[in-house]
Coordinates of C-alpha atoms in Angstrom, one line a residue:
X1 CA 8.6 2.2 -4.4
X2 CA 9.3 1.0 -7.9
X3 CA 7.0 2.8 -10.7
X4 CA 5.6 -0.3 -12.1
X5 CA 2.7 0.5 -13.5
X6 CA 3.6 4.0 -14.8
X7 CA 6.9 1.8 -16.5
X8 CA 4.2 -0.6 -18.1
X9 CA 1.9 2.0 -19.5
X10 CA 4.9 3.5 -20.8
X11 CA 6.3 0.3 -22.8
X12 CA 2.9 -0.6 -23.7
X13 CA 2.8 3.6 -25.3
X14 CA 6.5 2.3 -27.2
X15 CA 4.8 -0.7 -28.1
X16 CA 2.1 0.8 -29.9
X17 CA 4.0 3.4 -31.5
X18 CA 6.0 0.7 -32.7
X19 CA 3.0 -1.3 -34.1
X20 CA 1.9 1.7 -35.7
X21 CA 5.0 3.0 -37.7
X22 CA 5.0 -0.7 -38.8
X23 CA 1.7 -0.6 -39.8
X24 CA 2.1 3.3 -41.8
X25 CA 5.4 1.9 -43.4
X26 CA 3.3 -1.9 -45.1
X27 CA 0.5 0.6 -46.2
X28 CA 2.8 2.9 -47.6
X29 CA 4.3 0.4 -49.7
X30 CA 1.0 -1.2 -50.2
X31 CA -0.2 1.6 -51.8
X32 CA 2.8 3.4 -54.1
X33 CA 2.5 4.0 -57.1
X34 CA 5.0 1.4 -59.3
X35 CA 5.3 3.8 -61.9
X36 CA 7.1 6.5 -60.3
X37 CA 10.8 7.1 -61.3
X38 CA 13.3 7.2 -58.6
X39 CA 16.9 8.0 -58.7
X40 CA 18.4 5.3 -60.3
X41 CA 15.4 5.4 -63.2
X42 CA 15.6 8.5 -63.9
X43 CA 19.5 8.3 -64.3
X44 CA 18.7 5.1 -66.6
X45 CA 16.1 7.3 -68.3
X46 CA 18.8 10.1 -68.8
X47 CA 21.5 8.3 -69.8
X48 CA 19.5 6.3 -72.9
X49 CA 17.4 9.9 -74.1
X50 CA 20.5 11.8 -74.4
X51 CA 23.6 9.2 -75.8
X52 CA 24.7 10.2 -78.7
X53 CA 23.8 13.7 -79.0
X54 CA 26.2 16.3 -78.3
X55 CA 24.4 19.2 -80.1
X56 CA 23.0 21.7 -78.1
X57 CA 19.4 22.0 -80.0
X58 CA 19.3 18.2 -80.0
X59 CA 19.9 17.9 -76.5
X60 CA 17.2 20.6 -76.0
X61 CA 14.9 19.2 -78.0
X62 CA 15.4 15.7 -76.2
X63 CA 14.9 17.0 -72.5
X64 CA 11.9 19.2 -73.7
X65 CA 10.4 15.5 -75.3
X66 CA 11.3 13.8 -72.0
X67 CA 9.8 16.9 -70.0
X68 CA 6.5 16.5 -72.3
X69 CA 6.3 12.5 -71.5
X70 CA 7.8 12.4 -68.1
X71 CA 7.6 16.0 -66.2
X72 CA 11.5 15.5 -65.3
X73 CA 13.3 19.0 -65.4
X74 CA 16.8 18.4 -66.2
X75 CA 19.6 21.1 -66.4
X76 CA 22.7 20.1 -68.8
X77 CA 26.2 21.9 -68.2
X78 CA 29.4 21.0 -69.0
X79 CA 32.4 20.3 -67.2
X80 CA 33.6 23.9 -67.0
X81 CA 30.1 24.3 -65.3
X82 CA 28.4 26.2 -68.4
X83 CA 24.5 25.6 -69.2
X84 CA 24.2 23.1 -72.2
X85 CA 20.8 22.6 -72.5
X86 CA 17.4 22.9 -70.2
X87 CA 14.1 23.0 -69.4
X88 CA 14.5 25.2 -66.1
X89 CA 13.5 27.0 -64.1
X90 CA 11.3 24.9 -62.5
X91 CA 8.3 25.6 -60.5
X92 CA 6.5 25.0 -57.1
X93 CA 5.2 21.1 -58.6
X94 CA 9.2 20.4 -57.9
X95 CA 9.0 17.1 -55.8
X96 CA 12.8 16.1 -55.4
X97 CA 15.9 17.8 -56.9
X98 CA 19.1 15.7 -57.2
X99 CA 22.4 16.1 -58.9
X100 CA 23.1 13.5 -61.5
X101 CA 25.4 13.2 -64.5
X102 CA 25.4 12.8 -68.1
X103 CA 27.8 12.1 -70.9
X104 CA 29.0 15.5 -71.2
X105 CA 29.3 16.8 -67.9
X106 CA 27.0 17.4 -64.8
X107 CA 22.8 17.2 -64.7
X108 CA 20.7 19.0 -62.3
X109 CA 17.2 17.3 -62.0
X110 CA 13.7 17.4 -61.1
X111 CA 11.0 14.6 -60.4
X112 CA 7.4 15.9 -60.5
X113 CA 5.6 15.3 -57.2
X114 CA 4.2 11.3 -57.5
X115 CA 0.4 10.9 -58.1
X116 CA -1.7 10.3 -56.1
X117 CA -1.7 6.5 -54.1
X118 CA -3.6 3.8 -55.9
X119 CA -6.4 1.8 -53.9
X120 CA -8.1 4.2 -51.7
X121 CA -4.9 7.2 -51.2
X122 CA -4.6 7.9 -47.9
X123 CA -7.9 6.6 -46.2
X124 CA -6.3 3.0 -46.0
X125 CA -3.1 3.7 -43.9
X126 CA -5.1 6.0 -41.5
X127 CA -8.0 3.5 -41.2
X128 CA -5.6 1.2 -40.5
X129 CA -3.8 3.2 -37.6
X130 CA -7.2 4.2 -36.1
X131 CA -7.8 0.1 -35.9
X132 CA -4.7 -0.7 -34.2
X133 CA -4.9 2.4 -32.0
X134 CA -8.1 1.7 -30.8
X135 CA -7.3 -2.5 -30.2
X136 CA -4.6 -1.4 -28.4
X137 CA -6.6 1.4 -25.9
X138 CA -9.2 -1.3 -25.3
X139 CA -6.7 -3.7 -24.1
X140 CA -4.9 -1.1 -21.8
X141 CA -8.5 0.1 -20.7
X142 CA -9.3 -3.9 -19.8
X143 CA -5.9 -4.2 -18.2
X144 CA -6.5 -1.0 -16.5
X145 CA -10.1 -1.7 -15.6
X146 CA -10.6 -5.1 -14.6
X147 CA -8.7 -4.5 -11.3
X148 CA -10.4 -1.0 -10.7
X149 CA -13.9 -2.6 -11.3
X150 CA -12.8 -5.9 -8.6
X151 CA -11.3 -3.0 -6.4
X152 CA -14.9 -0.7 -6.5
X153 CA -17.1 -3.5 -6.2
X154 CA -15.0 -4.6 -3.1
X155 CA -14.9 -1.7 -1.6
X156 CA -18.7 -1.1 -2.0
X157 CA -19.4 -4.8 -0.3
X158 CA -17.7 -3.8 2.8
X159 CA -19.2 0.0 3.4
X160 CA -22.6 -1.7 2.7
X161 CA -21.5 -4.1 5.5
X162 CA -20.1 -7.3 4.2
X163 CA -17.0 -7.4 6.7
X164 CA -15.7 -10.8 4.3
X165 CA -15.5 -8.4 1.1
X166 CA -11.2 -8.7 -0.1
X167 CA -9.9 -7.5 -3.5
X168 CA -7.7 -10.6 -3.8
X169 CA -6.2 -9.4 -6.5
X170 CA -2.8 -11.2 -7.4
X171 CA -0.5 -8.3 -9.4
X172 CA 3.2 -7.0 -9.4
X173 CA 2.5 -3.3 -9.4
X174 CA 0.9 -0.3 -7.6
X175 CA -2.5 -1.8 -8.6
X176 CA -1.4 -5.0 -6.3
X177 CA -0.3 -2.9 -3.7
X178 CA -3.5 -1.1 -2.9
X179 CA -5.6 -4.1 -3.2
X180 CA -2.9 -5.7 -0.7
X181 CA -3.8 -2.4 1.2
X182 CA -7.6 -2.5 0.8
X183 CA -7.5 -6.5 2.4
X184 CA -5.3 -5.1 5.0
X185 CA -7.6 -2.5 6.0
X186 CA -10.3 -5.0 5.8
X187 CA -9.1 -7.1 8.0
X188 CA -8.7 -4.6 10.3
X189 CA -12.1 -3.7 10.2
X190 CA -13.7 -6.8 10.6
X191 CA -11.8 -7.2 14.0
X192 CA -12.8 -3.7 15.4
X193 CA -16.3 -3.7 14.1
X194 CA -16.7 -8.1 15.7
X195 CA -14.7 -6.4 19.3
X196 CA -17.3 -4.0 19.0
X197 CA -20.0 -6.1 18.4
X198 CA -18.9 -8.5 21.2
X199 CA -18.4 -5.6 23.1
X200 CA -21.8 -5.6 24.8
X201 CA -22.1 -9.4 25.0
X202 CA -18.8 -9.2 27.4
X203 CA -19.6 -6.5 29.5
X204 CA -23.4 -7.5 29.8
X205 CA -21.3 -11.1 30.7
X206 CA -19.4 -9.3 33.4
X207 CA -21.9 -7.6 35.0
X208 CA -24.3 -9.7 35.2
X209 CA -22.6 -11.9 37.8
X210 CA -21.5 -10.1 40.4
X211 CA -24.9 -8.4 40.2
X212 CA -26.7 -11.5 40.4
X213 CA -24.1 -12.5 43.4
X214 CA -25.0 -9.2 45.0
X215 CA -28.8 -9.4 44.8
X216 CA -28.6 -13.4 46.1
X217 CA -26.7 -11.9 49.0
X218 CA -28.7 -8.9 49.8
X219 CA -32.0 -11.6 50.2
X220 CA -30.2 -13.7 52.5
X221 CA -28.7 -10.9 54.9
X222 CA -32.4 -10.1 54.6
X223 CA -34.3 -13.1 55.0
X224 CA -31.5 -14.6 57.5
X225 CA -30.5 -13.0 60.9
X226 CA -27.5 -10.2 61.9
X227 CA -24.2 -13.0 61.8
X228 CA -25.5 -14.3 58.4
X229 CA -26.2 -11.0 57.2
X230 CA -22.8 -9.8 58.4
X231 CA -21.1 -12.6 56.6
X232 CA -22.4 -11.5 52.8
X233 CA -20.4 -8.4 53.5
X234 CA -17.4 -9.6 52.2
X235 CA -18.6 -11.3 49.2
X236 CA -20.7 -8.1 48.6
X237 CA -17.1 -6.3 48.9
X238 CA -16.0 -8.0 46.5
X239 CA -18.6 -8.1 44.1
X240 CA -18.7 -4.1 44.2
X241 CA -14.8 -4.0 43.7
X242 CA -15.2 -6.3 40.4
X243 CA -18.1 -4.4 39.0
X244 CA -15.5 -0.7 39.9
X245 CA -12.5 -2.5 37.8
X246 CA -14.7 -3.0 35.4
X247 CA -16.4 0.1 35.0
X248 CA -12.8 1.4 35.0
X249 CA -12.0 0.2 32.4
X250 CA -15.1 1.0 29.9
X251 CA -14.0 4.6 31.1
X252 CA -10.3 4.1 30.9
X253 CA -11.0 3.5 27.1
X254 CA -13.2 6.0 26.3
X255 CA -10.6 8.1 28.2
X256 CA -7.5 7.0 26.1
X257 CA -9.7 7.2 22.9
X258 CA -8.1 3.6 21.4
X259 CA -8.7 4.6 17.8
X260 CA -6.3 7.6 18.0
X261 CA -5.1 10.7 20.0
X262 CA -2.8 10.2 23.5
X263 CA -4.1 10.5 26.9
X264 CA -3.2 13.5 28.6
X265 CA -0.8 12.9 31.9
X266 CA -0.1 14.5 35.4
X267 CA 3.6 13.8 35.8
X268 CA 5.0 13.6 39.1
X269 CA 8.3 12.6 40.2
X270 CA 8.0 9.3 41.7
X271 CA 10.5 6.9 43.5
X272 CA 10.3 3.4 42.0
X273 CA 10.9 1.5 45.2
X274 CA 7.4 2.7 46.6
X275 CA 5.7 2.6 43.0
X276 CA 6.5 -1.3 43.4
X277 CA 4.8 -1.1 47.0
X278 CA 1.8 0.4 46.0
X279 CA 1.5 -2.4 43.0
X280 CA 1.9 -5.5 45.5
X281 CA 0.0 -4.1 48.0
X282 CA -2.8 -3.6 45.3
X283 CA -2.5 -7.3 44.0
X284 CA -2.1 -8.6 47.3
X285 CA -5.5 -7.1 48.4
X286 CA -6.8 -8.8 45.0
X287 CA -5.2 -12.3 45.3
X288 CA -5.1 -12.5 48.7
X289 CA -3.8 -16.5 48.1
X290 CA -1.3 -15.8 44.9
X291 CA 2.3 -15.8 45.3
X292 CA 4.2 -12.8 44.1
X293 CA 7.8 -12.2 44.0
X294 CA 9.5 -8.8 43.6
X295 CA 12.9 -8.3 42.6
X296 CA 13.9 -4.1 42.8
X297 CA 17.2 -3.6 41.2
X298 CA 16.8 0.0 40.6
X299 CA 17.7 0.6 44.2
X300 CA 16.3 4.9 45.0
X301 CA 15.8 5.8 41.5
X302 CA 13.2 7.8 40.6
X303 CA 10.8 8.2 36.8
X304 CA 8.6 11.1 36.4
X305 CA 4.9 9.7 35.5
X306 CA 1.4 9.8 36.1
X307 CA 1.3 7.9 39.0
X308 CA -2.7 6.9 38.5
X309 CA -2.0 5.8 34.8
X310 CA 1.5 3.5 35.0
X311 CA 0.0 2.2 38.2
X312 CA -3.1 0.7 36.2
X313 CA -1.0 -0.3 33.8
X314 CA 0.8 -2.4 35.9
X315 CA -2.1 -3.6 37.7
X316 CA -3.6 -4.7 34.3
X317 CA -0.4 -7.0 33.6
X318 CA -0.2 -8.6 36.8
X319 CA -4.2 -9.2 36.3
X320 CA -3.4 -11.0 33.4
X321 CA -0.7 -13.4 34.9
X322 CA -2.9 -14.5 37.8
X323 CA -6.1 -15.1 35.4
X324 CA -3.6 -17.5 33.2
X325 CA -1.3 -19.1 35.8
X326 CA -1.8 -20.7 39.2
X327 CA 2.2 -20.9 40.0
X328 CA 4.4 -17.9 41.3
X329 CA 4.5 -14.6 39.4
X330 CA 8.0 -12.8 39.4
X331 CA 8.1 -8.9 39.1
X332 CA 12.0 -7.7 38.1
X333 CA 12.6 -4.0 37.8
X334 CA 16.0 -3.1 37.1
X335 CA 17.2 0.0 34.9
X336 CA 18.6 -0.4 31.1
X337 CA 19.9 2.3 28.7
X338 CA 18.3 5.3 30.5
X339 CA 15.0 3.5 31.0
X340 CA 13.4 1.2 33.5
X341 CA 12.4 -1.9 33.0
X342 CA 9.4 -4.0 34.5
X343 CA 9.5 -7.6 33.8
X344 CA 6.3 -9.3 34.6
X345 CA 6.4 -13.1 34.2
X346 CA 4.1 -16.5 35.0
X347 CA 4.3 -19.8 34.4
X348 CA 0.8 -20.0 32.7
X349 CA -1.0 -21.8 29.4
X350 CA 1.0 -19.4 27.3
X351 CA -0.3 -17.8 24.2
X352 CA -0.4 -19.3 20.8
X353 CA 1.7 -18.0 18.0
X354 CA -0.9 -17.0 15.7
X355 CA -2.6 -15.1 18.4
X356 CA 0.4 -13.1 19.4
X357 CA 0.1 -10.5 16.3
X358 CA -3.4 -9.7 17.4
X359 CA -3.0 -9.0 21.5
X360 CA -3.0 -5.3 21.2
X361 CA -6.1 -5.1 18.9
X362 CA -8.7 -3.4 21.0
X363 CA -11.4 -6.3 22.7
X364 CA -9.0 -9.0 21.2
X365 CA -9.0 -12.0 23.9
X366 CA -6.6 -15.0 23.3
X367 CA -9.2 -17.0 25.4
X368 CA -12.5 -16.5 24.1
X369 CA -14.4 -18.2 27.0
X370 CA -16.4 -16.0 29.2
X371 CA -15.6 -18.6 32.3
X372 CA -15.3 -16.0 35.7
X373 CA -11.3 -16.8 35.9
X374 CA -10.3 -15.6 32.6
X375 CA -13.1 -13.3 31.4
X376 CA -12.4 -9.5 30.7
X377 CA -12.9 -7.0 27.7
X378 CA -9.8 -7.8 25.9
X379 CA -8.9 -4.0 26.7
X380 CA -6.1 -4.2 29.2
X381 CA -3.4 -4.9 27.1
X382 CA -4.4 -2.2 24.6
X383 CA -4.7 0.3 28.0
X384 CA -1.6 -0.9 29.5
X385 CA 0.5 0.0 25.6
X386 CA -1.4 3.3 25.3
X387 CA -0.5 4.4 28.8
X388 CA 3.2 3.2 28.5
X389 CA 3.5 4.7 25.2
X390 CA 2.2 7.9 26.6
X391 CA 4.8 8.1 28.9
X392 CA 7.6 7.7 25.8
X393 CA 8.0 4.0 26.5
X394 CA 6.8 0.6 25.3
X395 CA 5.1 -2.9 26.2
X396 CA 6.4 -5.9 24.4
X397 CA 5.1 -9.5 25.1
X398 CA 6.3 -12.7 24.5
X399 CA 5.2 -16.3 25.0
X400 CA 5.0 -19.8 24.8
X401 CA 2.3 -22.2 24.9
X402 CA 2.6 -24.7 27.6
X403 CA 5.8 -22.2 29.4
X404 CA 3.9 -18.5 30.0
X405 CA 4.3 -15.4 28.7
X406 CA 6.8 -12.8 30.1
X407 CA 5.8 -8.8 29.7
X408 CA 7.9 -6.2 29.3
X409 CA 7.2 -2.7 30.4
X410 CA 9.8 0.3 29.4
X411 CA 9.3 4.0 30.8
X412 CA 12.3 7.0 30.8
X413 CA 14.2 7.4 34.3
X414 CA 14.0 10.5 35.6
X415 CA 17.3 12.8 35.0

């Protein structure tokens, strides 16, 4: 990742050492003295005192006038390099020392240090750089703070238990990118935390039926004679093998703790061939009247898994193609790079597109009805990935409304 914001606050510290050398350099020249001789005056000045004289004691006398009325030191030597006239040596007031020349040879000379600034000496040019200094760390506090202040005050809403709280903040650098994080997150939340919360409203949903089947029969094989009584059996069966799958799988996700961690497994080596039995012999007994088709292309081959687990896994796929479809289900299982490969697929409603991103989110259902055909916890798909993923594989789904879905289950083949 780009440092943005560290590049920003580093152009905005150019910028205002920028500003401020502008600002030191108008006072400086705001505030100089007009008076004080520079280099070319005081060559001027040296040139017009001393034309004419070529006498040593009139030379001296004119640099000890023009040291009296100026404080300029000036050495005189000729062009052989031999001392004419001065008014050396000079002492620690020396401000500048420059070589210069006069008429009759070479002049060493040097300005007095310059008075003191007019209007106010130093105090304006530093008032001036505290002023921009401080405008400037305002506006880089503001631009700095404003997002921190949207960011806090977001993140405040949601742990006090506003699940709607977002950032939505709109910038181009590390500042956008955590907000972008902190909606993320949010989102997130607010679709565990409304799972959880319709948690207990589905399982109190699914329970409550078969219950309520089970006490209606238990009164009429009571109040009715032995045949009748004999005949709620079945439903009773039944009712008692919903409310098991059920409770299965309330345990199966405490078990696989959904927020993190991996379940632990007891890996046998298993032959696919009778895996595959055991699975339509297990849906068979469920949907008794649904048509499944098997197709085994991995002939003896053999995966090392826990048996229990990848069983329920594929049990809780199949599940989900009979609730959405009434045609034929096809199983294929065929081996592909090392791995093998379940392919479940029906014929069903399908799933819509903008549901497709959320179908592993724990209690997530694509159909929200509670209606007895396609009710459930919106937990077997997040099981059925967790177990797969256990096992070093993967569950991808795919699907289209109106056509069915088609799931994909991948585990390692045994070596």
């Amino acid at each position: 990742m780009h440092k943005r914001l560290v590049l920003r606050i580093y152009l905005i510290g150019l910028a205002q050492i920028a500003a401020l050398a502008a600002t030191l350099y108008v006072a400086r020249e705001a505030t100089r003295p007009r008076n004080f001789p520079h280099a070319a005056e005081t060559q001027f000045l040296l040139d017009q005192s001393l034309d004419q004289l070529t006498e040593p004691q009139d030379l001296q006398a004119r640099l000890q006038l023009l040291l009296d009325h100026t404080r300029i030191r000036v050495e005189l030597t000729d062009k052989s390099g031999k001392v004419v006239a001065s008014t050396q040596p000079v002492g620690p007031t020396t401000f500048l020392h420059t070589e210069m020349t006069w008429r009759g040879g070479a002049a060493r000379v040097q300005l007095p240090p310059p008075p003191m600034p007019r209007d106010g000496g130093p105090i304006l040019p530093l008032v001036a750089s505290l002023i921009l200094v401080g405008i400037s760390a305002v506006l880089t506090a503001a631009w700095l703070g404003r997002p921190l202040t949207k960011l806090s005050a977001a993140a405040r809403a949601l742990g006090g238990g506003d699940l709607t709280a977002r950032a939505n903040l709109k910038r181009n650098d590390e500042l956008g990118d955590v907000a972008i994080a902190f909606d993320e997150m949010a989102v997130r939340i607010e679709q565990l935390v409304r799972g959880q919360r319709e948690l207990l409203a589905n399982v109190s949903h699914e329970l409550r039926t078969p219950l309520a089947r089970i006490r209606m029969a238990l009164d009429l094989a009571a109040e009715g004679s032995a045949e009748e009584a004999a005949e709620q059996l079945s439903g009773i069966a039944g009712d008692l093998a919903e409310l098991e799958r059920l409770t299965n799988d309330i345990l199966a996700s405490a078990r696989l703790e959904l927020a993190s961690g991996a379940p632990p497994l007891r890996l046998t080596r298993s032959n696919i061939r009778q895996l595959l039995d055991d699975v339509n012999s297990r849906f068979r007994t469920r949907y008794p009247s649904r048509a499944l088709t098997i197709d085994n292309g991995t002939g003896e081959a053999e995966v090392e898994i826990d048996r229990m687990l990848l069983r329920r896994a594929l049990d809780n796929l199949l599940d989900n193609a009979a609730r959405y479809s009434d045609a034929e289900i096809a199983l294929k299982a065929f081996p592909e790079n090392k791995h093998l490969v379940v392919e479940i697929k029906d014929q069903g409603v399908g799933i819509a597109a903008e549901d497709l991103p959320q179908l592993f989110t724990p209690f997530f259902r694509a159909d929200r009805s509670r209606g007895r055909k396609s009710g459930g916890l919106g937990l077997g798909l997040v099981l059925s990935r967790r177990i797969l993923e256990a096992h070093l594989g993967s569950l991808d789904l795919t699907s289209e409304q109106g056509k069915g879905t088609t799931a994909r289950a991948r585990v390692p083949l045994a070596s």
